[in-house]
Short mmCIF file of C-alpha atoms and ligand atoms in Angstrom, two decimals:
data_model
loop_
_atom_site.label_atom_id
_atom_site.label_comp_id
_atom_site.label_asym_id
_atom_site.label_seq_id
_atom_site.Cartn_x
_atom_site.Cartn_y
_atom_site.Cartn_z
CA MET A 1 -16.00 13.97 8.62
CA LYS A 2 -12.34 15.49 7.49
CA ILE A 3 -10.03 12.99 6.01
CA VAL A 4 -6.47 13.34 4.51
CA MET A 5 -5.96 11.15 1.85
CA CYS A 6 -1.68 10.85 2.14
CA ALA A 7 -0.21 8.46 -1.13
CA SER A 8 2.85 8.65 -3.20
CA GLU A 9 0.42 7.83 -6.36
CA VAL A 10 -2.91 9.04 -7.15
CA VAL A 11 -4.88 8.29 -10.47
CA PRO A 12 -4.75 10.67 -12.25
CA PHE A 13 -2.03 12.51 -11.28
CA ALA A 14 0.68 9.51 -10.96
CA LYS A 15 0.59 5.72 -11.36
CA THR A 16 2.81 2.70 -11.37
CA GLY A 17 0.28 0.83 -9.66
CA GLY A 18 -3.04 -0.41 -7.90
CA LEU A 19 -2.46 1.93 -5.16
CA ALA A 20 -3.02 4.69 -7.41
CA ASP A 21 -6.46 3.41 -8.21
CA VAL A 22 -7.63 3.12 -4.43
CA ALA A 23 -6.05 6.47 -3.86
CA GLY A 24 -7.47 8.12 -6.91
CA ALA A 25 -11.21 6.32 -6.54
CA LEU A 26 -11.67 5.96 -2.62
CA PRO A 27 -11.85 10.16 -1.96
CA LEU A 28 -14.19 10.51 -4.97
CA ALA A 29 -16.74 8.04 -3.51
CA LEU A 30 -15.85 9.34 0.18
CA GLU A 31 -16.34 12.84 -1.34
CA LYS A 32 -20.24 11.60 -3.06
CA GLU A 33 -20.69 10.05 0.84
CA GLY A 34 -20.32 13.65 1.77
CA GLN A 35 -16.96 13.76 3.46
CA GLU A 36 -14.80 16.40 3.25
CA VAL A 37 -11.58 15.04 1.91
CA ILE A 38 -8.13 16.40 0.62
CA ILE A 39 -5.17 14.44 -0.94
CA ILE A 40 -1.27 14.92 -0.39
CA MET A 41 1.17 13.46 -2.66
CA PRO A 42 4.52 14.38 -4.13
CA ARG A 43 4.91 16.37 -7.05
CA TYR A 44 6.65 14.14 -9.65
CA LYS A 45 8.52 15.75 -12.87
CA ALA A 46 5.87 13.72 -14.57
CA ILE A 47 2.81 15.97 -13.34
CA ASP A 48 2.05 18.15 -15.90
CA ALA A 49 0.94 21.61 -14.17
CA ALA A 50 -0.58 22.53 -16.93
CA LYS A 51 -2.65 19.87 -17.90
CA PHE A 52 -4.19 19.68 -14.72
CA ASN A 53 -4.23 23.27 -14.15
CA LEU A 54 -2.05 22.72 -10.85
CA LYS A 55 -1.56 26.34 -8.68
CA LYS A 56 1.42 27.85 -6.59
CA LEU A 57 -0.05 27.89 -2.72
CA LYS A 58 3.15 28.65 -1.82
CA ASP A 59 7.11 28.15 -2.41
CA GLY A 60 7.28 23.88 -1.85
CA VAL A 61 3.61 23.52 -2.68
CA LEU A 62 0.96 22.91 -5.49
CA THR A 63 -2.59 22.54 -5.26
CA GLY A 64 -5.34 21.01 -7.87
CA VAL A 65 -8.67 19.59 -7.85
CA THR A 66 -10.12 16.37 -8.32
CA GLY A 67 -13.44 15.01 -8.51
CA LYS A 68 -16.47 17.52 -8.09
CA ASN A 69 -14.43 19.61 -5.05
CA ILE A 70 -11.51 17.76 -3.41
CA LYS A 71 -8.29 19.66 -3.05
CA VAL A 72 -5.29 17.95 -4.30
CA TYR A 73 -1.98 19.37 -2.49
CA PHE A 74 1.64 18.97 -4.28
CA ILE A 75 5.02 18.65 -1.86
CA GLU A 76 7.24 19.98 -4.72
CA LYS A 77 11.37 19.41 -3.99
CA GLU A 78 13.39 19.86 -7.29
CA GLY A 79 16.02 17.74 -5.74
CA TYR A 80 14.16 15.13 -4.11
CA PHE A 81 10.86 14.50 -6.77
CA GLY A 82 12.08 16.65 -9.80
CA ARG A 83 13.32 13.09 -11.72
CA ASP A 84 12.15 10.54 -13.45
CA GLY A 85 10.75 7.75 -12.01
CA LEU A 86 8.44 7.60 -9.04
CA TYR A 87 10.45 5.25 -6.77
CA GLY A 88 13.38 4.26 -8.97
CA ASP A 89 14.77 4.07 -12.89
CA LYS A 90 16.28 1.78 -14.78
CA ASN A 91 19.14 1.31 -11.92
CA GLY A 92 17.37 0.49 -9.17
CA ASP A 93 15.64 1.99 -6.67
CA HIS A 94 16.66 5.67 -6.32
CA GLN A 95 19.23 5.56 -3.43
CA ASP A 96 17.75 8.41 -1.56
CA ASN A 97 14.37 7.40 -1.46
CA LEU A 98 14.47 7.46 2.58
CA ASP A 99 15.18 11.22 1.95
CA ARG A 100 12.48 11.90 -0.10
CA PHE A 101 9.74 10.05 1.62
CA ALA A 102 10.41 11.09 5.07
CA TYR A 103 10.57 14.66 3.65
CA TYR A 104 7.27 14.29 1.88
CA CYS A 105 5.33 12.75 5.47
CA ARG A 106 7.24 15.88 7.54
CA LYS A 107 5.85 18.21 5.08
CA SER A 108 2.52 16.82 4.65
CA LEU A 109 1.62 17.32 8.56
CA ASP A 110 3.14 20.49 8.47
CA LEU A 111 1.21 21.67 5.81
CA LEU A 112 -2.04 20.44 7.84
CA LYS A 113 -1.23 23.25 10.44
CA GLU A 114 0.43 25.86 7.72
CA ILE A 115 -3.28 25.36 5.87
CA ASN A 116 -5.59 24.68 9.34
CA PHE A 117 -7.23 21.63 7.78
CA LYS A 118 -7.47 19.98 11.11
CA PRO A 119 -8.65 16.38 9.87
CA GLU A 120 -10.23 13.73 12.25
CA ILE A 121 -8.42 11.04 9.91
CA ILE A 122 -5.06 10.90 7.84
CA HIS A 123 -5.36 7.56 6.20
CA CYS A 124 -1.90 6.70 4.40
CA HIS A 125 -0.77 4.07 2.13
CA ASP A 126 2.09 1.73 1.93
CA TRP A 127 5.79 2.11 3.27
CA GLN A 128 6.33 5.88 0.97
CA SER A 129 3.22 7.53 3.49
CA SER A 130 3.84 5.33 6.69
CA LEU A 131 5.85 7.80 8.82
CA VAL A 132 3.17 10.15 8.99
CA PRO A 133 1.53 7.96 11.54
CA VAL A 134 5.13 7.24 13.25
CA PHE A 135 6.06 10.97 12.94
CA LEU A 136 2.63 12.05 14.40
CA LYS A 137 3.09 10.20 17.67
CA THR A 138 6.30 10.86 18.31
CA ILE A 139 7.65 14.55 16.64
CA TYR A 140 4.80 16.09 16.58
CA ALA A 141 3.12 14.69 19.60
CA LYS A 142 2.90 17.16 21.89
CA ASP A 143 1.83 19.94 19.62
CA PRO A 144 -2.23 20.33 20.52
CA PHE A 145 -2.94 20.66 16.38
CA TYR A 146 -2.16 17.28 16.13
CA GLN A 147 -3.10 15.45 19.26
CA LYS A 148 -6.48 14.28 18.10
CA ILE A 149 -6.11 12.66 14.53
CA ARG A 150 -6.50 9.02 14.09
CA THR A 151 -4.18 7.07 11.33
CA ILE A 152 -5.00 4.24 8.84
CA LEU A 153 -2.47 2.36 7.06
CA THR A 154 -3.67 0.42 4.13
CA ILE A 155 -0.96 -2.13 2.83
CA HIS A 156 -1.48 -2.87 -0.80
CA ASN A 157 1.23 -5.31 -0.90
CA ILE A 158 3.16 -6.12 2.05
CA GLY A 159 6.48 -7.45 0.06
CA TYR A 160 7.63 -3.81 -0.44
CA GLN A 161 8.54 -2.84 3.08
CA GLY A 162 10.85 0.60 2.41
CA LEU A 163 14.14 -1.32 3.77
CA PHE A 164 16.99 0.83 4.34
CA ALA A 165 20.50 0.35 6.09
CA LYS A 166 20.98 1.51 10.16
CA GLU A 167 22.68 4.11 8.87
CA GLU A 168 19.55 6.13 7.58
CA PHE A 169 18.48 6.11 10.81
CA PRO A 170 19.20 9.11 12.25
CA LYS A 171 17.91 11.11 9.13
CA LEU A 172 14.35 10.13 10.40
CA GLY A 173 14.99 12.74 13.65
CA LEU A 174 13.62 10.25 15.80
CA ASP A 175 15.72 8.95 18.93
CA TRP A 176 17.75 5.82 18.64
CA SER A 177 15.26 4.06 21.42
CA PHE A 178 13.20 3.61 18.19
CA PHE A 179 15.36 2.04 16.66
CA ASN A 180 14.67 -2.02 18.44
CA MET A 181 12.48 -4.89 17.62
CA GLU A 182 9.54 -2.95 19.49
CA GLY A 183 10.09 -0.20 16.98
CA LEU A 184 11.46 0.30 13.22
CA GLU A 185 14.22 -1.88 13.36
CA PHE A 186 13.87 -5.05 11.41
CA TYR A 187 17.11 -7.65 10.85
CA GLY A 188 19.01 -4.82 11.65
CA LYS A 189 17.77 -2.68 8.82
CA VAL A 190 15.19 0.08 9.56
CA ASN A 191 11.75 -0.77 8.46
CA ILE A 192 9.60 2.25 7.52
CA LEU A 193 6.40 -0.37 6.99
CA LYS A 194 6.86 -1.29 10.27
CA GLY A 195 6.98 1.43 11.41
CA GLY A 196 3.61 2.74 9.88
CA MET A 197 2.16 -0.72 11.66
CA LEU A 198 3.05 -0.12 15.18
CA PHE A 199 2.60 3.52 15.29
CA SER A 200 -1.36 3.59 12.80
CA ASP A 201 -3.92 3.58 15.18
CA ILE A 202 -5.58 0.61 12.37
CA ILE A 203 -4.22 -1.27 9.76
CA ASN A 204 -5.77 -2.72 6.75
CA THR A 205 -5.22 -4.45 3.53
CA VAL A 206 -7.21 -4.76 0.57
CA SER A 207 -9.36 -7.78 1.37
CA PRO A 208 -10.26 -9.24 4.40
CA THR A 209 -8.66 -13.13 3.11
CA TYR A 210 -5.25 -11.18 2.49
CA ALA A 211 -5.72 -9.82 5.98
CA GLU A 212 -5.87 -12.94 7.65
CA GLU A 213 -3.01 -14.37 4.86
CA ILE A 214 -0.51 -11.65 5.89
CA GLN A 215 -0.55 -12.94 9.56
CA THR A 216 1.29 -15.77 8.68
CA LYS A 217 4.80 -17.16 7.79
CA GLU A 218 4.07 -17.79 4.09
CA PHE A 219 2.49 -14.83 3.13
CA GLY A 220 3.71 -11.72 5.93
CA PHE A 221 7.44 -11.59 4.52
CA GLY A 222 8.66 -11.38 8.14
CA LEU A 223 6.31 -8.97 9.42
CA GLU A 224 3.61 -11.74 10.49
CA GLY A 225 4.57 -11.35 13.84
CA VAL A 226 4.18 -7.47 13.91
CA LEU A 227 0.73 -8.40 12.68
CA ASP A 228 -0.09 -10.87 15.38
CA LYS A 229 0.76 -8.01 17.74
CA ARG A 230 -2.08 -5.87 16.27
CA ARG A 231 -3.92 -8.57 15.75
CA ASP A 232 -7.30 -6.31 16.82
CA ALA A 233 -6.55 -3.43 15.03
CA VAL A 234 -5.81 -5.57 11.66
CA PHE A 235 -8.84 -5.20 8.81
CA GLY A 236 -9.85 -5.88 5.24
CA ILE A 237 -11.72 -4.31 3.05
CA LEU A 238 -12.01 -4.92 -0.79
CA ASN A 239 -11.14 -2.28 -3.21
CA GLY A 240 -13.79 -1.59 -5.55
CA LEU A 241 -14.14 -1.22 -9.32
CA ASP A 242 -14.28 2.03 -11.13
CA TYR A 243 -17.96 1.49 -12.77
CA ASP A 244 -17.68 4.64 -14.99
CA ILE A 245 -14.74 2.51 -16.49
CA TRP A 246 -15.85 -1.00 -16.98
CA ASN A 247 -19.27 -1.02 -17.84
CA PRO A 248 -20.45 -3.40 -20.81
CA GLU A 249 -23.50 -0.95 -21.11
CA THR A 250 -21.47 2.25 -22.00
CA ASP A 251 -17.70 0.46 -23.25
CA LYS A 252 -16.89 2.58 -26.25
CA PHE A 253 -14.26 -0.60 -26.73
CA ILE A 254 -16.54 -3.22 -27.57
CA ALA A 255 -18.18 -4.47 -30.30
CA LYS A 256 -21.63 -4.35 -29.14
CA ASN A 257 -22.85 -2.81 -25.48
CA PHE A 258 -24.79 -4.86 -23.28
CA SER A 259 -26.08 -5.44 -19.93
CA ARG A 260 -27.59 -8.14 -17.17
CA LEU A 261 -30.99 -7.24 -18.50
CA GLU A 262 -30.23 -7.43 -22.13
CA PRO A 263 -27.61 -9.65 -22.35
CA ALA A 264 -27.73 -10.72 -26.19
CA GLY A 265 -24.69 -8.40 -27.24
CA LYS A 266 -22.19 -9.93 -25.54
CA ALA A 267 -22.47 -12.72 -27.95
CA LYS A 268 -21.51 -10.47 -30.75
CA ASP A 269 -18.02 -9.50 -28.53
CA LYS A 270 -17.49 -13.55 -28.38
CA GLU A 271 -17.25 -13.34 -32.09
CA ASP A 272 -15.57 -9.96 -32.60
CA LEU A 273 -12.85 -11.85 -29.94
CA GLN A 274 -12.70 -14.76 -31.89
CA SER A 275 -12.29 -13.02 -35.51
CA LEU A 276 -9.82 -11.11 -34.26
CA CYS A 277 -8.04 -14.23 -32.70
CA LYS A 278 -8.38 -15.69 -36.06
CA PHE A 279 -10.28 -18.41 -34.58
CA PRO A 280 -13.26 -20.38 -35.57
CA LEU A 281 -16.21 -18.56 -34.75
CA LYS A 282 -18.15 -21.37 -32.60
CA LYS A 283 -20.64 -20.30 -30.18
CA ASP A 284 -20.44 -23.49 -28.65
CA VAL A 285 -16.89 -23.73 -27.82
CA PRO A 286 -15.91 -21.67 -24.37
CA LEU A 287 -13.65 -18.96 -24.85
CA PHE A 288 -10.92 -18.53 -21.76
CA GLY A 289 -9.54 -15.11 -21.46
CA ILE A 290 -6.96 -13.96 -19.36
CA VAL A 291 -5.57 -10.30 -18.99
CA SER A 292 -2.41 -10.24 -16.83
CA ARG A 293 1.30 -10.70 -15.68
CA LEU A 294 2.70 -13.59 -16.99
CA ALA A 295 4.07 -14.19 -13.86
CA GLU A 296 3.97 -16.86 -10.98
CA GLN A 297 2.36 -14.94 -8.79
CA LYS A 298 -0.28 -14.78 -11.45
CA GLY A 299 -0.47 -18.71 -11.62
CA PHE A 300 1.95 -18.77 -14.71
CA ASP A 301 3.78 -21.66 -13.17
CA ILE A 302 0.95 -24.14 -12.83
CA LEU A 303 -0.95 -22.92 -16.24
CA ALA A 304 2.66 -23.64 -18.00
CA GLU A 305 2.86 -27.27 -17.13
CA GLY A 306 -0.91 -27.76 -17.66
CA ILE A 307 -1.07 -26.00 -20.94
CA ASP A 308 -0.89 -28.90 -23.35
CA GLU A 309 -3.32 -30.85 -21.85
CA ILE A 310 -5.38 -27.65 -21.48
CA CYS A 311 -5.20 -27.07 -25.39
CA LYS A 312 -6.46 -30.29 -26.09
CA MET A 313 -9.94 -29.30 -24.56
CA ASN A 314 -12.39 -28.09 -27.34
CA ILE A 315 -12.04 -24.71 -25.91
CA GLN A 316 -10.54 -21.72 -27.32
CA MET A 317 -8.07 -19.23 -25.15
CA VAL A 318 -6.67 -15.97 -25.54
CA ILE A 319 -3.98 -14.36 -23.31
CA LEU A 320 -2.96 -11.21 -23.21
CA GLY A 321 0.04 -9.89 -21.08
CA THR A 322 3.62 -9.11 -20.56
CA GLY A 323 6.11 -10.65 -17.95
CA ASP A 324 8.55 -13.67 -17.79
CA LEU A 325 10.11 -14.55 -21.01
CA LYS A 326 9.99 -17.97 -20.37
CA TYR A 327 6.24 -18.24 -19.94
CA HIS A 328 6.58 -16.14 -23.18
CA GLU A 329 8.44 -18.92 -24.62
CA VAL A 330 5.94 -21.88 -23.31
CA MET A 331 2.78 -19.74 -24.67
CA GLN A 332 4.57 -19.13 -28.32
CA ASN A 333 4.97 -22.59 -28.55
CA MET A 334 1.80 -23.63 -27.67
CA VAL A 335 0.33 -21.23 -30.36
CA ALA A 336 2.64 -22.66 -33.11
CA LYS A 337 1.19 -25.68 -32.14
CA TYR A 338 -2.45 -25.15 -31.65
CA PRO A 339 -3.18 -21.93 -33.82
CA LYS A 340 -6.79 -22.23 -33.26
CA VAL A 341 -7.10 -22.86 -29.62
CA ILE A 342 -4.79 -20.22 -28.37
CA SER A 343 -3.85 -16.79 -29.42
CA LEU A 344 -1.60 -14.06 -27.37
CA ALA A 345 -0.87 -11.15 -27.37
CA LEU A 346 2.82 -9.80 -25.39
CA LYS A 347 1.58 -6.45 -24.93
CA PHE A 348 -0.42 -4.00 -22.87
CA ASP A 349 -3.13 -2.84 -24.52
CA ASP A 350 -5.98 -1.24 -22.92
CA VAL A 351 -8.73 -1.30 -25.89
CA LEU A 352 -8.15 -5.85 -26.55
CA ALA A 353 -8.26 -6.07 -22.36
CA HIS A 354 -11.92 -4.40 -23.03
CA LYS A 355 -12.91 -6.87 -25.40
CA ILE A 356 -11.60 -9.94 -23.94
CA TYR A 357 -13.43 -9.03 -20.84
CA ALA A 358 -16.76 -8.60 -22.76
CA GLY A 359 -16.51 -11.17 -25.53
CA SER A 360 -14.67 -14.37 -23.17
CA ASP A 361 -16.79 -16.96 -21.55
CA ILE A 362 -14.44 -17.37 -18.73
CA PHE A 363 -12.12 -15.14 -17.19
CA LEU A 364 -9.22 -17.42 -15.87
CA MET A 365 -6.74 -16.21 -12.80
CA PRO A 366 -5.27 -18.41 -10.87
CA SER A 367 -2.84 -16.16 -8.89
CA LYS A 368 -0.63 -18.07 -6.45
CA TYR A 369 -1.82 -15.00 -4.07
CA GLU A 370 -3.40 -11.78 -4.94
CA PRO A 371 -4.49 -8.71 -2.26
CA CYS A 372 -7.11 -8.13 -3.88
CA GLY A 373 -7.06 -8.35 -7.73
CA LEU A 374 -9.20 -6.75 -10.15
CA GLY A 375 -9.52 -8.63 -13.12
CA GLN A 376 -11.89 -10.46 -11.44
CA LEU A 377 -13.90 -7.83 -10.30
CA ILE A 378 -14.29 -6.23 -14.19
CA SER A 379 -14.80 -9.60 -15.84
CA LEU A 380 -17.70 -10.32 -13.13
CA ARG A 381 -19.23 -7.01 -14.27
CA TYR A 382 -19.04 -8.03 -17.92
CA GLY A 383 -20.64 -11.92 -17.03
CA THR A 384 -17.39 -13.50 -17.66
CA ILE A 385 -17.53 -16.27 -15.55
CA PRO A 386 -13.93 -16.12 -13.24
CA LEU A 387 -12.20 -19.09 -12.71
CA VAL A 388 -9.68 -18.41 -9.65
CA PHE A 389 -7.57 -20.34 -6.98
CA LYS A 390 -8.93 -19.52 -3.89
CA THR A 391 -6.44 -17.19 -1.97
CA GLY A 392 -6.62 -13.57 -1.23
CA GLY A 393 -9.08 -10.92 -2.66
CA LEU A 394 -10.30 -14.10 -5.02
CA ALA A 395 -10.97 -16.19 -2.15
CA ASP A 396 -13.48 -13.17 -1.21
CA THR A 397 -15.29 -12.26 -4.33
CA VAL A 398 -15.52 -15.54 -6.62
CA ASN A 399 -17.26 -18.83 -5.28
CA SER A 400 -19.49 -21.47 -6.69
CA GLU A 401 -22.18 -19.40 -7.53
CA ASN A 402 -20.52 -17.10 -9.55
CA GLY A 403 -17.31 -18.12 -10.76
CA PHE A 404 -15.08 -21.35 -10.40
CA VAL A 405 -12.60 -21.99 -7.66
CA PHE A 406 -10.13 -24.38 -6.64
CA ASP A 407 -8.49 -24.75 -2.87
CA HIS A 408 -5.25 -26.68 -3.84
CA TYR A 409 -2.87 -25.17 -6.05
CA SER A 410 -1.28 -27.51 -8.70
CA LYS A 411 -1.50 -28.43 -12.03
CA ILE A 412 -3.54 -30.83 -11.80
CA ARG A 413 -6.42 -29.12 -10.03
CA LEU A 414 -6.19 -26.41 -12.16
CA VAL A 415 -6.68 -28.53 -15.03
CA LYS A 416 -9.80 -30.16 -13.53
CA THR A 417 -11.01 -26.97 -12.73
CA ILE A 418 -11.21 -26.02 -16.50
CA ARG A 419 -12.54 -29.05 -17.48
CA LYS A 420 -15.58 -28.40 -15.38
CA ALA A 421 -15.83 -24.88 -16.36
CA ALA A 422 -15.59 -26.32 -19.81
CA ASP A 423 -18.35 -28.76 -19.35
CA THR A 424 -20.83 -26.31 -17.10
CA PHE A 425 -20.81 -24.38 -20.34
CA LYS A 426 -22.55 -27.04 -22.35
CA ASP A 427 -25.88 -26.59 -20.10
CA LYS A 428 -26.77 -23.01 -21.87
CA ALA A 429 -29.96 -22.59 -19.02
CA ASP A 430 -27.38 -22.98 -15.97
CA TRP A 431 -24.80 -20.91 -18.18
CA ALA A 432 -27.16 -18.16 -18.46
CA GLN A 433 -28.11 -18.02 -14.59
CA LEU A 434 -24.09 -18.10 -13.55
CA VAL A 435 -23.78 -15.10 -16.31
CA GLU A 436 -27.17 -13.26 -14.79
CA ARG A 437 -25.75 -14.23 -10.85
CA ALA A 438 -22.23 -12.32 -11.98
CA MET A 439 -23.75 -9.42 -13.06
CA LYS A 440 -25.77 -8.45 -10.57
CA LEU A 441 -22.86 -8.25 -8.01
CA ASP A 442 -21.78 -4.75 -6.89
CA PHE A 443 -18.16 -4.17 -6.48
CA SER A 444 -18.68 -0.54 -6.79
CA TRP A 445 -16.23 2.25 -4.93
CA LYS A 446 -19.52 2.88 -3.07
CA ALA A 447 -19.82 -0.15 -0.91
CA SER A 448 -15.90 -0.18 -0.12
CA ALA A 449 -16.23 3.63 0.82
CA LYS A 450 -18.84 3.13 3.31
CA LYS A 451 -16.92 0.20 4.99
CA TYR A 452 -14.00 2.75 4.81
CA LEU A 453 -16.42 4.80 6.90
CA GLU A 454 -16.67 2.18 9.41
CA LEU A 455 -13.17 1.46 9.57
CA TYR A 456 -12.48 5.53 10.12
CA ALA A 457 -15.25 5.42 12.85
CA LYS A 458 -13.16 2.41 14.85
CA THR A 459 -10.24 4.65 15.41
CA LYS A 460 -12.26 6.68 17.42
CA ARG A 461 -13.11 4.30 19.83
CA LYS A 462 -9.65 3.21 21.12
P1 ADP B 529 -1.75 -6.51 -10.44
O1 ADP B 529 -2.30 -4.97 -10.31
O2 ADP B 529 -1.13 -7.48 -9.55
O3 ADP B 529 -1.34 -6.41 -11.60
P2 ADP B 529 -4.92 -6.68 -10.97
O4 ADP B 529 -6.07 -7.65 -11.13
O5 ADP B 529 -5.00 -5.84 -9.13
O6 ADP B 529 -3.09 -7.14 -10.71
O7 ADP B 529 -4.69 -5.64 -11.97
C1 ADP B 529 -4.38 -5.14 -13.12
C2 ADP B 529 -4.95 -4.19 -14.03
O8 ADP B 529 -4.15 -4.29 -15.03
C3 ADP B 529 -6.26 -4.84 -14.22
O9 ADP B 529 -6.87 -4.00 -14.67
C4 ADP B 529 -6.31 -5.81 -15.87
O10 ADP B 529 -7.38 -5.64 -16.98
C5 ADP B 529 -4.67 -4.53 -16.38
N1 ADP B 529 -3.97 -5.40 -17.07
C6 ADP B 529 -3.04 -6.30 -17.03
N2 ADP B 529 -1.96 -6.40 -17.73
C7 ADP B 529 -2.78 -5.91 -18.93
C8 ADP B 529 -2.22 -5.71 -20.11
N3 ADP B 529 -1.16 -6.27 -20.56
N4 ADP B 529 -3.29 -5.07 -21.15
C9 ADP B 529 -3.92 -4.37 -20.69
N5 ADP B 529 -4.53 -4.05 -19.26
C10 ADP B 529 -4.29 -5.10 -18.43
#
């Protein structure tokens, strides 16, 4: 199958969030499945042409390679992409984002004809490439080259929709008849993501549960009605995990490597983490790890409420992350009060993150909402048992067979579940089985790529 990946950020070239991980890893997994994939993305200033050995294809287009032989095309325009920040800078969003990404989408479609690459599928991501399906079914609809191309739009976080003033609508080159409730209009503004959702053949998001949740008022950020209309075309596929980076057998950052069949090394990693945290080196005390943004979305509101009570239990807890200052403060106070129980690293630190995933017994991730979530997938791979709130991707990946789940979002239920996990930890044989089951699970990209191929095939039957 010929597939085009249209994404505004792609690992290893440019990244601000999880979208880049997906757009970088999925093409590689599809290539391994024998598919022909190309990627088209903007050429930002931050992308180092020399480092990635990029070549000029023609004016305004550079090319590079990722994976074994995946061509990456970079749409270049100094006035739009030759500046700092992918979407904005310290002053907020770039003011001309509609022009920038409309340009990127038009040029991406033009490029396909220029290089004579006629795909079966164009896979778009988030609002930045949402104009591809819109243009395809309007401006490009009469051109035979484009007529058979199908599109799929992946929504990574429905909170970001690409909203612009009505006055900007003419820049899209679309008839005003598309600016209404059935089109791109949204409470008097232009909503680019809504356009993508209406014009793509299939919509998906990054977990089956989040796909259902965004169809409700609580999670839909105003677009639940649009999703409801397209109910039959909405799907959820879990993101995969990069098993080359996250592998306890080969991880270079951890004190001792280990595996499901030879799990003994994990005890050494726990000891290493305990000494880093200046905790007593106790095997029998359950060590809870957190690697997260210190934000309400990640459950820090209920954690902050319950933390004093939690610190009184016979446990240890290490927290790595940055976020809202109010949570920094709450946790700093706890460290001052219970230095042998809680340790805090207010920073971004990849090495420490690996050590926490490997050395903890339990990974705490009580997110209020979570489109997919990576932390729980990483921790399962490292035999660190996740404790989560039942939402989004967490609900799809963690259950009583491999972790601890609470289904009512409150401090009381969080504290109760932490107590339960700490109690369960006391039974060594049961715990070893839990770890073994967790490590047996497969959340690699291979499985997710196969699901995407099935989804691509579904667009044809329409
Ligand atoms: P989100 O994308 O909403 O922040 P995810 O769970 O999907 O949450 O992904 C977060 C990723 O970032 C995980 O790989 C996690 O290990 C990593 N991470 C988050 N905070 C830190 C930090 N302070 N230091 C190192 N890695 C971090």
